[in-house]
mmCIF file of N, CA and C in Angstrom:
data_model
loop_
_atom_site.group_PDB
_atom_site.id
_atom_site.type_symbol
_atom_site.label_atom_id
_atom_site.label_comp_id
_atom_site.label_asym_id
_atom_site.label_seq_id
_atom_site.Cartn_x
_atom_site.Cartn_y
_atom_site.Cartn_z
ATOM 1 N N UNK F 1 -1.743 8.217 16.367
ATOM 2 C CA UNK F 1 -2.019 9.596 16.713
ATOM 3 C C UNK F 1 -2.508 9.652 18.160
ATOM 4 N N UNK F 2 -1.916 10.504 18.926
ATOM 5 C CA UNK F 2 -2.247 10.620 20.352
ATOM 6 C C UNK F 2 -3.551 11.391 20.532
ATOM 7 N N UNK F 3 -4.225 11.072 21.624
ATOM 8 C CA UNK F 3 -5.450 11.802 21.951
ATOM 9 C C UNK F 3 -5.089 13.223 22.347
ATOM 10 N N UNK F 4 -6.006 14.159 22.109
ATOM 11 C CA UNK F 4 -5.718 15.540 22.523
ATOM 12 C C UNK F 4 -5.654 15.634 24.046
ATOM 13 N N UNK F 5 -4.781 16.488 24.507
ATOM 14 C CA UNK F 5 -4.603 16.665 25.951
ATOM 15 C C UNK F 5 -5.840 17.347 26.539
ATOM 16 N N UNK F 6 -6.338 16.773 27.637
ATOM 17 C CA UNK F 6 -7.498 17.334 28.323
ATOM 18 C C UNK F 6 -7.083 18.645 28.984
ATOM 19 N N UNK F 7 -7.829 19.707 28.702
ATOM 20 C CA UNK F 7 -7.564 20.992 29.335
ATOM 21 C C UNK F 7 -8.220 21.010 30.714
ATOM 22 N N UNK F 8 -7.443 21.347 31.714
ATOM 23 C CA UNK F 8 -7.970 21.446 33.073
ATOM 24 C C UNK F 8 -7.850 22.890 33.527
ATOM 25 N N UNK F 9 -8.992 23.469 33.832
ATOM 26 C CA UNK F 9 -9.026 24.816 34.392
ATOM 27 C C UNK F 9 -8.810 24.643 35.896
ATOM 28 N N UNK F 10 -7.636 25.030 36.374
ATOM 29 C CA UNK F 10 -7.272 24.767 37.764
ATOM 30 C C UNK F 10 -8.101 25.578 38.762
ATOM 31 N N UNK F 11 -8.636 26.716 38.328
ATOM 32 C CA UNK F 11 -9.529 27.465 39.223
ATOM 33 C C UNK F 11 -10.821 26.677 39.454
ATOM 34 N N UNK F 12 -11.363 26.109 38.395
ATOM 35 C CA UNK F 12 -12.564 25.270 38.531
ATOM 36 C C UNK F 12 -12.227 24.016 39.320
ATOM 37 N N UNK F 13 -11.080 23.421 39.019
ATOM 38 C CA UNK F 13 -10.638 22.218 39.728
ATOM 39 C C UNK F 13 -10.589 22.485 41.236
ATOM 40 N N UNK F 14 -9.982 23.606 41.605
ATOM 41 C CA UNK F 14 -9.874 23.959 43.028
ATOM 42 C C UNK F 14 -11.248 24.163 43.658
ATOM 43 N N UNK F 15 -12.170 24.802 42.926
ATOM 44 C CA UNK F 15 -13.530 25.001 43.444
ATOM 45 C C UNK F 15 -14.228 23.661 43.660
ATOM 46 N N UNK F 16 -14.022 22.704 42.755
ATOM 47 C CA UNK F 16 -14.617 21.374 42.916
ATOM 48 C C UNK F 16 -14.055 20.689 44.161
ATOM 49 N N UNK F 17 -12.769 20.878 44.418
ATOM 50 C CA UNK F 17 -12.172 20.329 45.645
ATOM 51 C C UNK F 17 -12.784 20.991 46.875
ATOM 52 N N UNK F 18 -12.978 22.307 46.822
ATOM 53 C CA UNK F 18 -13.588 23.030 47.943
ATOM 54 C C UNK F 18 -14.994 22.523 48.233
ATOM 55 N N UNK F 19 -15.696 22.091 47.190
ATOM 56 C CA UNK F 19 -17.041 21.535 47.346
ATOM 57 C C UNK F 19 -17.008 20.073 47.781
ATOM 58 N N UNK F 20 -15.818 19.555 48.007
ATOM 59 C CA UNK F 20 -15.592 18.174 48.443
ATOM 60 C C UNK F 20 -16.044 17.156 47.403
ATOM 61 N N UNK F 21 -15.903 17.511 46.135
ATOM 62 C CA UNK F 21 -16.200 16.557 45.072
ATOM 63 C C UNK F 21 -15.164 15.439 45.124
ATOM 64 N N UNK F 22 -15.590 14.245 44.791
ATOM 65 C CA UNK F 22 -14.682 13.098 44.785
ATOM 66 C C UNK F 22 -13.820 13.119 43.528
ATOM 67 N N UNK F 23 -12.816 12.267 43.510
ATOM 68 C CA UNK F 23 -11.964 12.118 42.328
ATOM 69 C C UNK F 23 -12.820 11.775 41.116
ATOM 70 N N UNK F 24 -13.745 10.829 41.279
ATOM 71 C CA UNK F 24 -14.611 10.414 40.167
ATOM 72 C C UNK F 24 -15.475 11.575 39.674
ATOM 73 N N UNK F 25 -15.986 12.387 40.594
ATOM 74 C CA UNK F 25 -16.818 13.528 40.200
ATOM 75 C C UNK F 25 -16.007 14.584 39.458
ATOM 76 N N UNK F 26 -14.796 14.824 39.912
ATOM 77 C CA UNK F 26 -13.927 15.797 39.236
ATOM 78 C C UNK F 26 -13.568 15.291 37.848
ATOM 79 N N UNK F 27 -13.240 14.015 37.749
ATOM 80 C CA UNK F 27 -12.926 13.427 36.443
ATOM 81 C C UNK F 27 -14.128 13.530 35.508
ATOM 82 N N UNK F 28 -15.305 13.282 36.030
ATOM 83 C CA UNK F 28 -16.523 13.386 35.222
ATOM 84 C C UNK F 28 -16.724 14.817 34.728
ATOM 85 N N UNK F 29 -16.472 15.802 35.593
ATOM 86 C CA UNK F 29 -16.625 17.210 35.214
ATOM 87 C C UNK F 29 -15.744 17.547 34.007
ATOM 88 N N UNK F 30 -14.497 17.036 34.041
ATOM 89 C CA UNK F 30 -13.551 17.334 32.965
ATOM 90 C C UNK F 30 -13.601 16.302 31.839
ATOM 91 N N UNK F 31 -14.548 15.357 31.945
ATOM 92 C CA UNK F 31 -14.765 14.336 30.917
ATOM 93 C C UNK F 31 -13.491 13.544 30.620
ATOM 94 N N UNK F 32 -12.906 13.024 31.703
ATOM 95 C CA UNK F 32 -11.704 12.208 31.568
ATOM 96 C C UNK F 32 -11.712 11.126 32.642
ATOM 97 N N UNK F 33 -10.676 10.324 32.680
ATOM 98 C CA UNK F 33 -10.599 9.236 33.660
ATOM 99 C C UNK F 33 -10.000 9.720 34.981
ATOM 100 N N UNK F 34 -10.220 8.913 36.008
ATOM 101 C CA UNK F 34 -9.594 9.186 37.310
ATOM 102 C C UNK F 34 -8.077 9.234 37.163
ATOM 103 N N UNK F 35 -7.540 8.291 36.388
ATOM 104 C CA UNK F 35 -6.087 8.231 36.186
ATOM 105 C C UNK F 35 -5.557 9.519 35.559
ATOM 106 N N UNK F 36 -6.309 10.064 34.604
ATOM 107 C CA UNK F 36 -5.880 11.309 33.963
ATOM 108 C C UNK F 36 -5.783 12.430 34.990
ATOM 109 N N UNK F 37 -6.790 12.529 35.844
ATOM 110 C CA UNK F 37 -6.768 13.565 36.891
ATOM 111 C C UNK F 37 -5.571 13.359 37.806
ATOM 112 N N UNK F 38 -5.374 12.128 38.271
ATOM 113 C CA UNK F 38 -4.248 11.854 39.176
ATOM 114 C C UNK F 38 -2.915 12.182 38.518
ATOM 115 N N UNK F 39 -2.757 11.791 37.249
ATOM 116 C CA UNK F 39 -1.504 12.053 36.532
ATOM 117 C C UNK F 39 -1.277 13.545 36.309
ATOM 118 N N UNK F 40 -2.337 14.277 35.982
ATOM 119 C CA UNK F 40 -2.200 15.715 35.743
ATOM 120 C C UNK F 40 -1.889 16.474 37.024
ATOM 121 N N UNK F 41 -2.498 16.079 38.127
ATOM 122 C CA UNK F 41 -2.192 16.740 39.404
ATOM 123 C C UNK F 41 -0.728 16.514 39.754
ATOM 124 N N UNK F 42 -0.261 15.282 39.588
ATOM 125 C CA UNK F 42 1.139 14.975 39.889
ATOM 126 C C UNK F 42 2.078 15.789 38.991
ATOM 127 N N UNK F 43 1.762 15.865 37.686
ATOM 128 C CA UNK F 43 2.620 16.584 36.745
ATOM 129 C C UNK F 43 2.575 18.098 36.960
ATOM 130 N N UNK F 44 1.391 18.646 37.176
ATOM 131 C CA UNK F 44 1.237 20.104 37.262
ATOM 132 C C UNK F 44 1.491 20.666 38.660
ATOM 133 N N UNK F 45 1.129 19.894 39.680
ATOM 134 C CA UNK F 45 1.196 20.403 41.051
ATOM 135 C C UNK F 45 2.293 19.748 41.886
ATOM 136 N N UNK F 46 2.884 18.682 41.370
ATOM 137 C CA UNK F 46 4.003 18.047 42.060
ATOM 138 C C UNK F 46 3.629 17.276 43.314
ATOM 139 N N UNK F 47 2.375 16.846 43.399
ATOM 140 C CA UNK F 47 1.932 16.061 44.557
ATOM 141 C C UNK F 47 0.817 15.121 44.132
ATOM 142 N N UNK F 48 0.537 14.153 44.997
ATOM 143 C CA UNK F 48 -0.550 13.225 44.733
ATOM 144 C C UNK F 48 -1.890 13.947 44.805
ATOM 145 N N UNK F 49 -2.877 13.420 44.080
ATOM 146 C CA UNK F 49 -4.219 14.001 44.106
ATOM 147 C C UNK F 49 -4.749 14.099 45.531
ATOM 148 N N UNK F 50 -4.556 13.038 46.322
ATOM 149 C CA UNK F 50 -5.112 13.018 47.681
ATOM 150 C C UNK F 50 -4.563 14.164 48.532
ATOM 151 N N UNK F 51 -3.288 14.469 48.377
ATOM 152 C CA UNK F 51 -2.679 15.565 49.137
ATOM 153 C C UNK F 51 -3.191 16.919 48.638
ATOM 154 N N UNK F 52 -3.241 17.071 47.323
ATOM 155 C CA UNK F 52 -3.737 18.323 46.742
ATOM 156 C C UNK F 52 -5.194 18.543 47.148
ATOM 157 N N UNK F 53 -5.999 17.488 47.081
ATOM 158 C CA UNK F 53 -7.414 17.572 47.450
ATOM 159 C C UNK F 53 -7.564 17.954 48.921
ATOM 160 N N UNK F 54 -6.739 17.367 49.782
ATOM 161 C CA UNK F 54 -6.807 17.674 51.214
ATOM 162 C C UNK F 54 -6.552 19.159 51.460
ATOM 163 N N UNK F 55 -5.574 19.710 50.793
ATOM 164 C CA UNK F 55 -5.230 21.125 50.959
ATOM 165 C C UNK F 55 -6.367 22.023 50.459
ATOM 166 N N UNK F 56 -6.858 21.739 49.269
ATOM 167 C CA UNK F 56 -7.885 22.593 48.659
ATOM 168 C C UNK F 56 -9.256 22.416 49.308
ATOM 169 N N UNK F 57 -9.563 21.223 49.785
ATOM 170 C CA UNK F 57 -10.887 20.990 50.385
ATOM 171 C C UNK F 57 -11.013 21.669 51.752
ATOM 172 N N UNK F 58 -9.888 21.992 52.379
ATOM 173 C CA UNK F 58 -9.929 22.669 53.684
ATOM 174 C C UNK F 58 -10.663 24.003 53.586
ATOM 175 N N UNK F 59 -10.526 24.684 52.462
ATOM 176 C CA UNK F 59 -11.216 25.956 52.258
ATOM 177 C C UNK F 59 -12.736 25.753 52.292
ATOM 178 N N UNK F 60 -13.187 24.636 51.749
ATOM 179 C CA UNK F 60 -14.615 24.322 51.781
ATOM 180 C C UNK F 60 -15.107 24.098 53.196
ATOM 181 N N UNK F 61 -14.286 23.479 54.030
ATOM 182 C CA UNK F 61 -14.655 23.268 55.432
ATOM 183 C C UNK F 61 -14.794 24.600 56.159
ATOM 184 N N UNK F 62 -13.909 25.525 55.852
ATOM 185 C CA UNK F 62 -13.976 26.850 56.472
ATOM 186 C C UNK F 62 -15.280 27.542 56.081
ATOM 187 N N UNK F 63 -15.634 27.468 54.810
ATOM 188 C CA UNK F 63 -16.880 28.087 54.346
ATOM 189 C C UNK F 63 -18.086 27.460 55.018
ATOM 190 N N UNK F 64 -18.092 26.144 55.125
ATOM 191 C CA UNK F 64 -19.206 25.449 55.763
ATOM 192 C C UNK F 64 -19.307 25.825 57.239
ATOM 193 N N UNK F 65 -18.173 25.879 57.914
ATOM 194 C CA UNK F 65 -18.179 26.258 59.329
ATOM 195 C C UNK F 65 -18.722 27.682 59.502
ATOM 196 N N UNK F 66 -18.329 28.586 58.625
ATOM 197 C CA UNK F 66 -18.814 29.966 58.688
ATOM 198 C C UNK F 66 -20.341 29.999 58.537
ATOM 199 N N UNK F 67 -20.872 29.235 57.600
ATOM 200 C CA UNK F 67 -22.323 29.168 57.390
ATOM 201 C C UNK F 67 -23.014 28.586 58.616
ATOM 202 N N UNK F 68 -22.451 27.519 59.168
ATOM 203 C CA UNK F 68 -23.054 26.889 60.348
ATOM 204 C C UNK F 68 -23.065 27.844 61.545
ATOM 205 N N UNK F 69 -21.977 28.548 61.762
ATOM 206 C CA UNK F 69 -21.916 29.481 62.887
ATOM 207 C C UNK F 69 -22.925 30.615 62.722
ATOM 208 N N UNK F 70 -23.082 31.095 61.504
ATOM 209 C CA UNK F 70 -24.077 32.143 61.257
ATOM 210 C C UNK F 70 -25.482 31.592 61.478
ATOM 211 N N UNK F 71 -25.740 30.383 61.009
ATOM 212 C CA UNK F 71 -27.045 29.750 61.190
ATOM 213 C C UNK F 71 -27.346 29.517 62.668
ATOM 214 N N UNK F 72 -26.321 29.207 63.454
ATOM 215 C CA UNK F 72 -26.502 28.942 64.888
ATOM 216 C C UNK F 72 -27.007 30.170 65.644
ATOM 217 N N UNK F 73 -26.812 31.354 65.088
ATOM 218 C CA UNK F 73 -27.299 32.574 65.738
ATOM 219 C C UNK F 73 -28.821 32.600 65.842
ATOM 220 N N UNK F 74 -29.506 31.916 64.921
ATOM 221 C CA UNK F 74 -30.971 31.942 64.926
ATOM 222 C C UNK F 74 -31.607 30.550 64.912
ATOM 223 N N UNK F 75 -30.793 29.514 65.004
ATOM 224 C CA UNK F 75 -31.311 28.152 64.946
ATOM 225 C C UNK F 75 -30.759 27.368 66.134
ATOM 226 N N UNK F 76 -31.620 27.067 67.097
ATOM 227 C CA UNK F 76 -31.181 26.386 68.323
ATOM 228 C C UNK F 76 -30.589 25.013 68.034
ATOM 229 N N UNK F 77 -31.172 24.287 67.091
ATOM 230 C CA UNK F 77 -30.661 22.946 66.779
ATOM 231 C C UNK F 77 -29.219 23.015 66.281
ATOM 232 N N UNK F 78 -28.923 23.998 65.444
ATOM 233 C CA UNK F 78 -27.557 24.150 64.946
ATOM 234 C C UNK F 78 -26.626 24.571 66.075
ATOM 235 N N UNK F 79 -27.082 25.437 66.959
ATOM 236 C CA UNK F 79 -26.259 25.856 68.099
ATOM 237 C C UNK F 79 -25.930 24.657 68.982
ATOM 238 N N UNK F 80 -26.908 23.796 69.218
ATOM 239 C CA UNK F 80 -26.680 22.596 70.030
ATOM 240 C C UNK F 80 -25.713 21.656 69.323
ATOM 241 N N UNK F 81 -25.923 21.445 68.017
ATOM 242 C CA UNK F 81 -25.039 20.576 67.237
ATOM 243 C C UNK F 81 -23.592 21.064 67.315
ATOM 244 N N UNK F 82 -23.384 22.357 67.099
ATOM 245 C CA UNK F 82 -22.027 22.904 67.142
ATOM 246 C C UNK F 82 -21.442 22.836 68.546
ATOM 247 N N UNK F 83 -22.263 23.068 69.558
ATOM 248 C CA UNK F 83 -21.782 22.956 70.938
ATOM 249 C C UNK F 83 -21.278 21.562 71.238
ATOM 250 N N UNK F 84 -22.010 20.567 70.778
ATOM 251 C CA UNK F 84 -21.605 19.177 71.025
ATOM 252 C C UNK F 84 -20.363 18.806 70.227
ATOM 253 N N UNK F 85 -20.307 19.246 68.960
ATOM 254 C CA UNK F 85 -19.222 18.822 68.089
ATOM 255 C C UNK F 85 -17.958 19.661 68.202
ATOM 256 N N UNK F 86 -18.093 20.939 68.463
ATOM 257 C CA UNK F 86 -16.904 21.787 68.559
ATOM 258 C C UNK F 86 -16.438 21.998 69.991
ATOM 259 N N UNK F 87 -17.387 22.013 70.926
ATOM 260 C CA UNK F 87 -17.046 22.327 72.311
ATOM 261 C C UNK F 87 -17.083 21.117 73.231
ATOM 262 N N UNK F 88 -17.471 19.953 72.708
ATOM 263 C CA UNK F 88 -17.510 18.738 73.521
ATOM 264 C C UNK F 88 -18.644 18.708 74.527
ATOM 265 N N UNK F 89 -19.649 19.548 74.322
ATOM 266 C CA UNK F 89 -20.789 19.544 75.235
ATOM 267 C C UNK F 89 -21.616 18.284 74.998
ATOM 268 N N UNK F 90 -22.408 17.902 76.020
ATOM 269 C CA UNK F 90 -23.242 16.712 75.865
ATOM 270 C C UNK F 90 -24.483 16.853 76.725
ATOM 271 N N UNK F 91 -25.469 16.046 76.398
ATOM 272 C CA UNK F 91 -26.679 15.995 77.212
ATOM 273 C C UNK F 91 -26.389 15.150 78.431
ATOM 274 N N UNK F 92 -26.809 15.616 79.597
ATOM 275 C CA UNK F 92 -26.633 14.849 80.828
ATOM 276 C C UNK F 92 -27.949 14.883 81.578
ATOM 277 N N UNK F 93 -28.581 13.742 81.648
ATOM 278 C CA UNK F 93 -29.889 13.668 82.285
ATOM 279 C C UNK F 93 -29.796 13.307 83.759
ATOM 280 N N UNK F 94 -28.608 13.121 84.286
ATOM 281 C CA UNK F 94 -28.418 12.852 85.701
ATOM 282 C C UNK F 94 -28.928 11.496 86.152
ATOM 283 N N UNK F 95 -29.088 10.559 85.228
ATOM 284 C CA UNK F 95 -29.575 9.230 85.584
ATOM 285 C C UNK F 95 -28.380 8.346 85.893
ATOM 286 N N UNK F 96 -28.386 7.780 87.089
ATOM 287 C CA UNK F 96 -27.319 6.872 87.491
ATOM 288 C C UNK F 96 -27.967 5.710 88.219
ATOM 289 N N UNK F 97 -27.911 4.547 87.600
ATOM 290 C CA UNK F 97 -28.549 3.385 88.226
ATOM 291 C C UNK F 97 -27.609 2.680 89.191
ATOM 292 N N UNK F 98 -26.406 3.158 89.333
ATOM 293 C CA UNK F 98 -25.478 2.587 90.303
ATOM 294 C C UNK F 98 -24.726 1.368 89.803
ATOM 295 N N UNK F 99 -25.026 0.918 88.597
ATOM 296 C CA UNK F 99 -24.291 -0.212 88.017
ATOM 297 C C UNK F 99 -23.912 0.166 86.593
ATOM 298 N N UNK F 100 -22.791 -0.328 86.123
ATOM 299 C CA UNK F 100 -22.325 0.012 84.789
ATOM 300 C C UNK F 100 -22.818 -0.968 83.729
ATOM 301 N N UNK F 101 -23.100 -2.177 84.118
ATOM 302 C CA UNK F 101 -23.546 -3.169 83.147
ATOM 303 C C UNK F 101 -24.426 -4.193 83.834
ATOM 304 N N UNK F 102 -25.052 -5.014 83.038
ATOM 305 C CA UNK F 102 -25.888 -6.079 83.583
ATOM 306 C C UNK F 102 -25.035 -7.029 84.427
ATOM 307 N N UNK F 103 -23.803 -7.286 83.994
ATOM 308 C CA UNK F 103 -22.914 -8.182 84.750
ATOM 309 C C UNK F 103 -22.625 -7.597 86.134
ATOM 310 N N UNK F 104 -22.388 -6.268 86.206
ATOM 311 C CA UNK F 104 -22.173 -5.625 87.505
ATOM 312 C C UNK F 104 -23.410 -5.763 88.384
ATOM 313 N N UNK F 105 -24.573 -5.569 87.776
ATOM 314 C CA UNK F 105 -25.819 -5.694 88.528
ATOM 315 C C UNK F 105 -25.966 -7.102 89.094
ATOM 316 N N UNK F 106 -25.678 -8.107 88.263
ATOM 317 C CA UNK F 106 -25.839 -9.495 88.706
ATOM 318 C C UNK F 106 -24.857 -9.826 89.829
ATOM 319 N N UNK F 107 -23.622 -9.308 89.717
ATOM 320 C CA UNK F 107 -22.654 -9.545 90.796
ATOM 321 C C UNK F 107 -23.160 -8.931 92.098
ATOM 322 N N UNK F 108 -23.700 -7.736 92.015
ATOM 323 C CA UNK F 108 -24.214 -7.067 93.200
ATOM 324 C C UNK F 108 -25.441 -7.798 93.748
ATOM 325 N N UNK F 109 -26.196 -8.408 92.867
ATOM 326 C CA UNK F 109 -27.434 -9.080 93.269
ATOM 327 C C UNK F 109 -27.189 -10.433 93.932
ATOM 328 N N UNK F 110 -25.974 -10.951 93.828
ATOM 329 C CA UNK F 110 -25.688 -12.258 94.438
ATOM 330 C C UNK F 110 -26.004 -12.220 95.931
ATOM 331 N N UNK F 111 -26.601 -13.267 96.411
ATOM 332 C CA UNK F 111 -26.948 -13.350 97.833
ATOM 333 C C UNK F 111 -25.683 -13.516 98.668
ATOM 334 N N UNK F 112 -25.629 -12.790 99.752
ATOM 335 C CA UNK F 112 -24.508 -12.925 100.678
ATOM 336 C C UNK F 112 -24.732 -14.119 101.597
ATOM 337 N N UNK F 113 -23.899 -14.285 102.564
ATOM 338 C CA UNK F 113 -23.997 -15.395 103.510
ATOM 339 C C UNK F 113 -25.274 -15.363 104.329
ATOM 340 N N UNK F 114 -25.903 -14.196 104.405
ATOM 341 C CA UNK F 114 -27.115 -14.087 105.210
ATOM 342 C C UNK F 114 -28.381 -14.405 104.406
ATOM 343 N N UNK F 115 -28.235 -14.758 103.111
ATOM 344 C CA UNK F 115 -29.391 -15.121 102.301
ATOM 345 C C UNK F 115 -30.172 -13.930 101.772
ATOM 346 N N UNK F 116 -29.664 -12.704 101.953
ATOM 347 C CA UNK F 116 -30.370 -11.515 101.485
ATOM 348 C C UNK F 116 -29.653 -10.925 100.275
ATOM 349 N N UNK F 117 -30.431 -10.339 99.376
ATOM 350 C CA UNK F 117 -29.876 -9.699 98.191
ATOM 351 C C UNK F 117 -29.187 -8.396 98.585
ATOM 352 N N UNK F 118 -28.134 -8.053 97.885
ATOM 353 C CA UNK F 118 -27.428 -6.793 98.103
ATOM 354 C C UNK F 118 -28.048 -5.644 97.301
ATOM 355 N N UNK F 119 -29.093 -5.926 96.506
ATOM 356 C CA UNK F 119 -29.734 -4.922 95.672
ATOM 357 C C UNK F 119 -30.941 -4.362 96.409
ATOM 358 N N UNK F 120 -31.054 -3.056 96.427
ATOM 359 C CA UNK F 120 -32.172 -2.420 97.130
ATOM 360 C C UNK F 120 -33.404 -2.383 96.234
ATOM 361 N N UNK F 121 -34.552 -2.173 96.841
ATOM 362 C CA UNK F 121 -35.811 -2.042 96.092
ATOM 363 C C UNK F 121 -35.719 -0.874 95.110
ATOM 364 N N UNK F 122 -35.105 0.211 95.558
ATOM 365 C CA UNK F 122 -34.968 1.400 94.722
ATOM 366 C C UNK F 122 -34.152 1.095 93.464
ATOM 367 N N UNK F 123 -33.063 0.345 93.605
ATOM 368 C CA UNK F 123 -32.244 -0.019 92.450
ATOM 369 C C UNK F 123 -33.025 -0.880 91.476
ATOM 370 N N UNK F 124 -33.826 -1.803 91.984
ATOM 371 C CA UNK F 124 -34.647 -2.645 91.119
ATOM 372 C C UNK F 124 -35.653 -1.805 90.340
ATOM 373 N N UNK F 125 -36.257 -0.846 90.992
ATOM 374 C CA UNK F 125 -37.226 0.018 90.324
ATOM 375 C C UNK F 125 -36.560 0.855 89.241
ATOM 376 N N UNK F 126 -35.341 1.351 89.520
ATOM 377 C CA UNK F 126 -34.652 2.197 88.549
ATOM 378 C C UNK F 126 -34.315 1.454 87.267
ATOM 379 N N UNK F 127 -34.042 0.177 87.336
ATOM 380 C CA UNK F 127 -33.719 -0.566 86.117
ATOM 381 C C UNK F 127 -34.938 -1.276 85.560
ATOM 382 N N UNK F 128 -36.098 -1.041 86.147
ATOM 383 C CA UNK F 128 -37.334 -1.543 85.580
ATOM 384 C C UNK F 128 -37.708 -2.950 85.985
ATOM 385 N N UNK F 129 -37.121 -3.482 87.024
ATOM 386 C CA UNK F 129 -37.474 -4.816 87.496
ATOM 387 C C UNK F 129 -38.345 -4.692 88.742
ATOM 388 N N UNK F 130 -39.307 -5.528 88.821
ATOM 389 C CA UNK F 130 -40.214 -5.524 89.954
ATOM 390 C C UNK F 130 -40.074 -6.859 90.664
ATOM 391 N N UNK F 131 -39.979 -6.840 91.963
ATOM 392 C CA UNK F 131 -39.775 -8.082 92.711
ATOM 393 C C UNK F 131 -41.063 -8.875 92.844
ATOM 394 N N UNK F 132 -42.195 -8.282 92.537
ATOM 395 C CA UNK F 132 -43.468 -8.992 92.682
ATOM 396 C C UNK F 132 -43.708 -9.929 91.532
#
């Protein structure tokens, strides 16, 4: 005797995808296995679970973005976060030590033929080294 077919309410299923629930979480909600969910999506929707989930979860991203944008109207931290992530903004403190890496610094610090270092006192101070 075959097991009874698990009933899947596709409206609830879609809402779980919008909430970005995992395959395991969706299977748990419907009290079945991951394989059952994957097989039912393929049979009922004609696509793999991963593709169906990608399509349905996009709606959840839209809702989250809408909430974040509304929150940014009164929350500076959220406005900064969205500026950095959506607009590519970044913090720039204007600090430039004139070298890109320690290796560059060491190459510049090599003594020339005159026996003097090519690194200035100011550069040493900026990277926290003291000649004394």
